[in-house]
Coordinates of C-alpha atoms in Angstrom, one line a residue:
M637 CA -1.5 -9.0 -41.7
K638 CA 0.6 -6.1 -40.6
Q639 CA -0.2 -2.9 -42.5
R640 CA 2.6 -0.4 -43.3
G641 CA 2.3 3.0 -41.6
I642 CA -0.4 2.1 -39.1
F643 CA -0.1 0.6 -35.7
E644 CA -1.8 0.1 -32.3
K645 CA 0.2 2.0 -29.8
D646 CA -1.3 -0.1 -27.0
P647 CA -1.8 -3.6 -28.4
G648 CA -5.4 -4.6 -28.0
S649 CA -6.7 -1.1 -27.4
K650 CA -8.3 -0.9 -30.9
V651 CA -7.0 2.7 -31.1
W652 CA -4.9 3.0 -34.2
W653 CA -2.2 5.5 -35.1
I654 CA -0.4 6.4 -38.3
C655 CA 3.3 7.0 -38.8
Y656 CA 4.8 8.8 -41.8
Y657 CA 7.5 11.3 -42.9
D658 CA 6.5 14.8 -44.1
Q659 CA 8.1 16.7 -47.0
F660 CA 10.9 17.9 -44.7
G661 CA 11.8 14.3 -43.7
K662 CA 10.4 14.8 -40.2
K663 CA 8.8 11.7 -38.7
R664 CA 5.2 12.3 -37.8
R665 CA 2.7 10.2 -35.8
E666 CA -1.0 10.9 -35.5
K667 CA -3.8 9.3 -33.5
A668 CA -6.5 8.2 -36.0
G669 CA -9.1 6.0 -34.3
T670 CA -10.3 2.7 -35.9
K671 CA -8.1 0.7 -38.2
S672 CA -10.1 1.7 -41.3
V673 CA -9.9 5.4 -40.4
A674 CA -6.1 5.0 -39.8
L675 CA -5.7 3.5 -43.3
K676 CA -7.6 6.3 -45.0
L677 CA -5.7 9.0 -43.0
Y678 CA -2.4 7.4 -43.8
R679 CA -3.1 7.4 -47.5
K680 CA -4.3 11.0 -47.3
R681 CA -1.1 12.2 -45.5
K682 CA 1.1 10.3 -48.0
Q683 CA -0.6 12.0 -50.9
Q684 CA -0.3 15.4 -49.3
V685 CA 3.4 14.9 -48.8
L686 CA 3.8 13.8 -52.4
E687 CA 2.0 16.9 -53.6
G688 CA 4.1 19.1 -51.3
K689 CA 1.0 20.4 -49.6
K690 CA 1.2 22.1 -46.3
L691 CA -0.1 20.0 -43.5
P692 CA -2.6 21.4 -41.0
E693 CA -0.9 23.6 -38.4
L694 CA -1.7 21.1 -35.7
F695 CA 0.4 18.5 -37.4
R696 CA 3.2 20.9 -38.5
K697 CA 3.8 22.1 -35.0
P698 CA 7.1 20.6 -33.8
S699 CA 6.5 17.9 -31.2
V700 CA 8.4 18.1 -27.9
S701 CA 10.4 15.0 -27.0
F702 CA 10.5 13.6 -23.5
G703 CA 14.2 14.2 -23.6
Q704 CA 13.6 18.0 -23.8
L705 CA 11.3 17.8 -20.8
A706 CA 13.8 15.8 -18.9
D707 CA 16.6 18.3 -19.5
E708 CA 14.4 21.1 -18.2
A709 CA 13.4 19.0 -15.2
L710 CA 17.1 18.3 -14.4
A711 CA 17.9 22.0 -14.6
Y712 CA 15.0 22.6 -12.1
S713 CA 16.4 19.8 -9.9
K714 CA 19.8 21.5 -9.8
R715 CA 18.3 24.7 -8.7
N716 CA 15.7 23.4 -6.2
K717 CA 16.3 19.8 -5.1
R718 CA 18.7 18.4 -2.6
S719 CA 18.6 15.1 -4.5
Y720 CA 20.1 16.6 -7.6
R721 CA 23.2 14.4 -7.6
T722 CA 21.1 11.2 -7.5
D723 CA 18.7 12.7 -10.1
V724 CA 21.4 13.1 -12.7
P725 CA 22.0 9.3 -13.4
R726 CA 18.2 8.6 -13.1
F727 CA 17.4 11.2 -15.7
A728 CA 20.1 9.8 -17.9
S729 CA 18.4 6.4 -17.7
L730 CA 14.9 7.9 -18.4
K731 CA 16.3 9.7 -21.4
E732 CA 17.8 6.5 -22.7
W733 CA 14.4 4.8 -22.4
F734 CA 12.0 7.6 -23.4
G735 CA 14.2 10.5 -24.6
S736 CA 13.4 10.3 -28.4
E737 CA 9.7 9.7 -27.9
P738 CA 7.3 12.6 -28.5
A739 CA 6.3 13.5 -24.9
E740 CA 2.5 13.7 -25.5
E741 CA 2.4 10.4 -27.3
L742 CA 3.8 8.4 -24.3
T743 CA 1.1 6.4 -22.5
P744 CA 0.9 5.4 -18.8
R745 CA 1.1 1.7 -20.0
E746 CA 4.3 2.4 -21.9
I747 CA 5.9 4.2 -19.0
E748 CA 5.0 1.6 -16.4
Y749 CA 6.1 -1.3 -18.7
K750 CA 9.6 0.1 -19.3
L751 CA 10.0 1.1 -15.6
A752 CA 8.8 -2.4 -14.5
K753 CA 11.2 -4.1 -17.0
A754 CA 14.1 -2.0 -15.6
A755 CA 13.1 -2.8 -12.0
E756 CA 13.1 -6.5 -12.8
K757 CA 16.4 -6.5 -14.6
E758 CA 18.2 -4.3 -11.9
K759 CA 16.4 -5.8 -9.0
W760 CA 15.1 -2.5 -7.8
A761 CA 13.5 -2.0 -4.4
P762 CA 10.0 -0.5 -4.5
S763 CA 11.5 2.8 -3.3
T764 CA 13.9 2.9 -6.2
F765 CA 11.0 2.3 -8.7
N766 CA 9.1 5.2 -7.0
H767 CA 12.2 7.5 -7.3
Y768 CA 12.3 7.0 -11.0
R769 CA 8.5 7.2 -11.3
S770 CA 8.4 10.6 -9.5
L771 CA 10.8 12.2 -12.0
M772 CA 8.4 11.5 -14.9
P773 CA 5.4 13.5 -13.5
L774 CA 7.8 16.2 -12.5
S775 CA 9.0 16.5 -16.1
Y776 CA 5.5 16.7 -17.4
R777 CA 4.3 19.2 -14.7
L778 CA 7.1 21.6 -15.6
G779 CA 6.4 21.0 -19.3
I780 CA 2.7 22.0 -18.7
L781 CA 3.8 25.1 -16.8
N782 CA 6.1 26.0 -19.7
R783 CA 3.4 25.3 -22.3
K784 CA 5.4 22.6 -23.9
V785 CA 2.8 19.9 -23.3
T786 CA -0.8 19.7 -22.2
T787 CA -1.0 16.3 -20.6
N788 CA 0.8 14.3 -17.9
P789 CA 0.5 10.6 -18.7
A790 CA 3.1 9.7 -16.0
R791 CA 0.6 10.8 -13.3
S792 CA -1.4 7.6 -13.8
V793 CA 1.6 5.2 -13.3
T794 CA 1.1 3.1 -10.1
H795 CA 3.1 4.0 -7.1
R796 CA 4.6 0.9 -5.5
R797 CA 4.1 0.1 -1.9
E798 CA 7.3 0.4 0.1
D799 CA 8.1 -1.8 3.1
N800 CA 9.3 0.8 5.6
N801 CA 9.3 -1.8 8.5
R802 CA 12.1 -3.8 7.0
V803 CA 15.0 -4.2 9.4
R804 CA 18.2 -5.8 8.1
F805 CA 21.3 -5.4 10.2
L806 CA 24.7 -6.9 10.4
T807 CA 25.3 -10.0 12.5
E808 CA 28.6 -10.3 14.2
D809 CA 29.7 -13.0 11.7
E810 CA 28.8 -10.8 8.8
E811 CA 30.7 -7.8 10.2
K812 CA 33.8 -10.0 10.7
K813 CA 33.6 -11.0 7.0
L814 CA 33.4 -7.3 5.9
R815 CA 36.3 -6.4 8.2
K816 CA 38.5 -8.9 6.6
I817 CA 37.6 -7.9 3.0
V818 CA 37.5 -4.1 3.3
P819 CA 41.0 -3.6 4.8
A820 CA 42.5 -6.0 2.3
K821 CA 41.1 -4.3 -0.8
W822 CA 39.8 -0.9 0.2
P823 CA 41.8 0.1 3.3
S824 CA 41.2 3.8 2.8
H825 CA 37.5 3.4 3.2
I826 CA 37.6 1.8 6.7
P827 CA 36.8 5.1 8.4
E828 CA 33.6 5.5 6.3
F829 CA 32.4 2.1 7.4
D830 CA 33.3 2.7 11.1
L831 CA 31.6 6.1 11.1
A832 CA 28.4 4.7 9.5
I833 CA 28.0 1.8 11.9
N834 CA 28.7 4.0 14.9
T835 CA 26.6 7.0 14.1
G836 CA 23.6 5.7 12.0
L837 CA 24.0 8.6 9.6
R838 CA 22.1 8.4 6.3
K839 CA 24.5 8.0 3.3
G840 CA 23.6 11.5 2.0
S841 CA 24.4 13.1 5.4
Q842 CA 27.6 11.2 5.8
Y843 CA 29.0 12.0 2.4
G844 CA 27.8 15.6 2.7
L845 CA 29.8 16.1 5.9
T846 CA 32.2 19.1 6.0
W847 CA 34.8 19.7 8.6
D848 CA 33.1 22.7 10.1
M849 CA 30.3 20.3 11.2
V850 CA 32.7 18.4 13.5
D851 CA 32.9 19.7 17.1
W852 CA 36.0 18.0 18.4
K853 CA 35.7 19.4 21.9
S854 CA 32.1 18.3 22.4
R855 CA 32.6 15.1 20.4
M856 CA 29.6 16.0 18.3
L857 CA 28.5 16.2 14.6
N858 CA 26.3 19.2 14.1
I859 CA 24.4 18.7 10.8
S860 CA 22.3 21.7 10.0
R861 CA 20.0 20.1 7.5
T862 CA 18.9 16.5 7.1
K863 CA 16.4 14.5 5.1
N864 CA 13.7 15.9 7.4
D865 CA 14.9 19.5 6.9
E866 CA 15.9 19.7 10.5
A867 CA 19.2 20.0 12.3
V868 CA 20.6 16.9 14.0
H869 CA 23.3 16.6 16.6
V870 CA 25.1 13.3 16.6
P871 CA 27.4 12.4 19.5
L872 CA 30.6 10.6 18.6
N873 CA 31.8 7.5 20.5
D874 CA 35.4 6.5 20.6
V875 CA 35.3 4.5 17.3
A876 CA 33.5 7.3 15.4
L877 CA 35.9 9.9 16.7
A878 CA 39.0 7.8 15.8
A879 CA 37.6 7.3 12.3
L880 CA 37.3 11.1 11.8
K881 CA 40.7 11.7 13.2
T882 CA 42.2 9.2 10.7
V883 CA 40.5 11.0 7.8
F884 CA 41.5 14.4 9.2
E885 CA 45.2 13.5 9.3
R886 CA 45.2 12.4 5.7
G887 CA 44.0 15.7 4.2
S888 CA 43.8 19.5 4.7
G889 CA 41.0 19.5 7.2
R890 CA 38.9 21.8 5.0
G891 CA 35.8 21.2 2.9
R892 CA 34.2 17.8 2.6
V893 CA 35.3 15.1 5.1
F894 CA 35.3 12.3 2.6
R895 CA 37.2 13.1 -0.6
S896 CA 38.8 10.9 -3.3
S897 CA 42.4 10.1 -2.5
K898 CA 43.3 10.2 -6.2
T899 CA 41.5 13.3 -7.4
G900 CA 40.9 15.2 -4.1
E901 CA 37.2 15.6 -5.2
A902 CA 34.3 15.0 -2.8
L903 CA 33.0 11.5 -2.8
E904 CA 29.3 11.2 -3.6
N905 CA 28.6 7.7 -2.2
A906 CA 30.0 4.4 -1.2
R907 CA 28.8 2.3 -4.2
H908 CA 32.2 2.0 -5.9
W909 CA 33.6 -0.1 -3.0
F910 CA 30.8 -1.1 -0.6
D911 CA 28.6 -3.0 -3.0
D912 CA 31.6 -5.0 -4.2
A913 CA 32.6 -5.8 -0.6
V914 CA 29.0 -7.0 0.2
V915 CA 29.1 -9.3 -2.8
E916 CA 32.5 -10.7 -1.9
A917 CA 31.3 -11.3 1.7
N918 CA 28.3 -13.1 0.3
L919 CA 25.9 -11.0 2.3
K920 CA 22.3 -11.4 1.1
N921 CA 19.9 -8.4 0.7
F922 CA 22.3 -5.9 2.4
H923 CA 22.6 -2.3 1.4
W924 CA 24.4 0.8 2.8
H925 CA 21.3 2.0 4.5
D926 CA 21.3 -1.2 6.6
L927 CA 24.3 0.1 8.4
R928 CA 21.9 2.6 9.9
H929 CA 19.6 -0.2 10.9
T930 CA 22.6 -1.9 12.4
F931 CA 23.4 1.1 14.5
A932 CA 19.9 1.4 15.8
S933 CA 19.3 -2.4 16.3
R934 CA 22.5 -2.8 18.4
L935 CA 21.6 0.1 20.6
R936 CA 18.1 -1.4 21.2
M937 CA 19.6 -4.8 21.9
K938 CA 21.8 -3.1 24.5
G939 CA 18.7 -1.7 26.2
A940 CA 18.7 1.8 24.8
P941 CA 15.2 3.5 25.1
L942 CA 13.3 4.0 21.8
E943 CA 13.1 7.7 22.5
D944 CA 16.9 8.0 22.6
I945 CA 17.3 6.0 19.5
A946 CA 14.8 8.3 17.7
D947 CA 16.8 11.3 18.7
L948 CA 20.0 9.8 17.4
L949 CA 18.4 8.9 14.1
G950 CA 16.7 12.2 13.7
H951 CA 13.2 10.7 13.6
K952 CA 10.4 13.3 14.2
S953 CA 8.3 10.7 15.9
L954 CA 8.5 7.2 17.4
T955 CA 6.5 5.7 14.4
M956 CA 9.6 4.8 12.4
T957 CA 11.7 3.9 15.5
R958 CA 9.2 1.3 16.7
R959 CA 10.5 -1.1 14.1
Y960 CA 13.3 -1.8 16.5
A961 CA 11.2 -2.2 19.6
H962 CA 11.1 -6.0 19.5
L963 CA 14.9 -6.3 19.6
G964 CA 15.3 -4.9 23.2
P965 CA 14.0 -5.6 26.7
N966 CA 10.2 -5.8 26.4
R967 CA 8.2 -4.3 29.3
L968 CA 5.2 -6.3 28.0
H969 CA 6.7 -9.5 29.4
E970 CA 6.3 -8.0 32.8
V971 CA 2.7 -7.0 32.0
V972 CA 1.6 -10.5 31.0
S973 CA 3.4 -12.0 34.0
L974 CA 0.8 -10.3 36.2
L975 CA -1.5 -13.2 35.3
K976 CA -0.4 -15.9 37.8
A977 CA -1.2 -19.5 37.5
T978 CA -4.1 -20.5 39.8
D979 CA -4.8 -23.7 41.8
T980 CA -7.8 -25.0 39.9
T981 CA -8.0 -28.1 42.1
S982 CA -9.4 -26.3 45.1
D983 CA -11.8 -24.3 42.9
T984 CA -13.1 -27.5 41.4
E985 CA -13.7 -29.1 44.8
Q986 CA -15.5 -26.0 46.1
T987 CA -17.8 -25.8 43.1
A988 CA -18.6 -29.5 42.8
V989 CA -22.4 -30.0 42.7
S990 CA -24.0 -32.9 44.6
P991 CA -26.8 -34.7 42.8
T992 CA -30.1 -33.2 43.5
V993 CA -32.8 -35.5 44.8
V994 CA -36.3 -34.6 43.6
Q995 CA -39.0 -35.8 45.8
V996 CA -42.4 -36.4 44.3
S997 CA -45.3 -36.8 46.5
V998 CA -48.0 -39.2 45.3
N999 CA -51.5 -38.6 46.4

């Protein structure tokens, strides 16, 4: 039978907590231990509240909610992280799920359960789960530094393994479908699509482009800082150059390259049109980042060396680029062809053994 005011925070753990309101109407929760101890402590606290007694200092100390930690972590992100813009909606979701909870009372099991539930509902990739997960320990680490909390339960939440070898690229038929849908419904975004598929830029780099990064004379994009914190110089083919010229002629040629046609503000990403186009084209398991894979895969299929593709993508080593190796001409076919077929018939005849006659002398 369920007892009022006591509960197992983690069902089956046999660790019981109490929940009550103090004389100021503040909701309090305390870890008690066994169920019998929890019942006694609950009755004791209720009696203390009725008598107007001061609770022990430990229990009167205002608890810090996870929402407060999240707000401080978001402020830190704004000052120090390049991913601030993507952190904003993620912190908003985390506050929705955990914001009102006392930060030190959350358990690894609770955190992992809610994140896993959201991942299942929203069909997150493992990397998306890990992005949300990483913001939780960050919030607690900053909370510990600021002496708001003493523990970091999020540190124990399991990191999901990411499949970095996944290669999904547009087929010619799939591209034809998109090129029918996008001009019909989102014609102003065609240059964004063209530039992505002809440069292999990451989404953050593309939507962070400013006009001073465009070298028209050298037909080059000079991006001073990428995901790897290194400069990258991206040559522009005819299609990419034409896409940039189209956008340039629409605006002032200052500030961000891609800006909203209605508000004039810089665009943050392509989700508001690209995801809908993918759904309408009935493309399975395809995301904006796969345009980068398309760029690299097509170069490889045209015979481009992996070293050149790595330079264009801004990879520090060939480790990540090797995922495209199987798509192009493979030198290993020449290697295995060194083993020629042999004429086994002559070998058999030469190695045939005549029956041995054993002579036994009889005395």
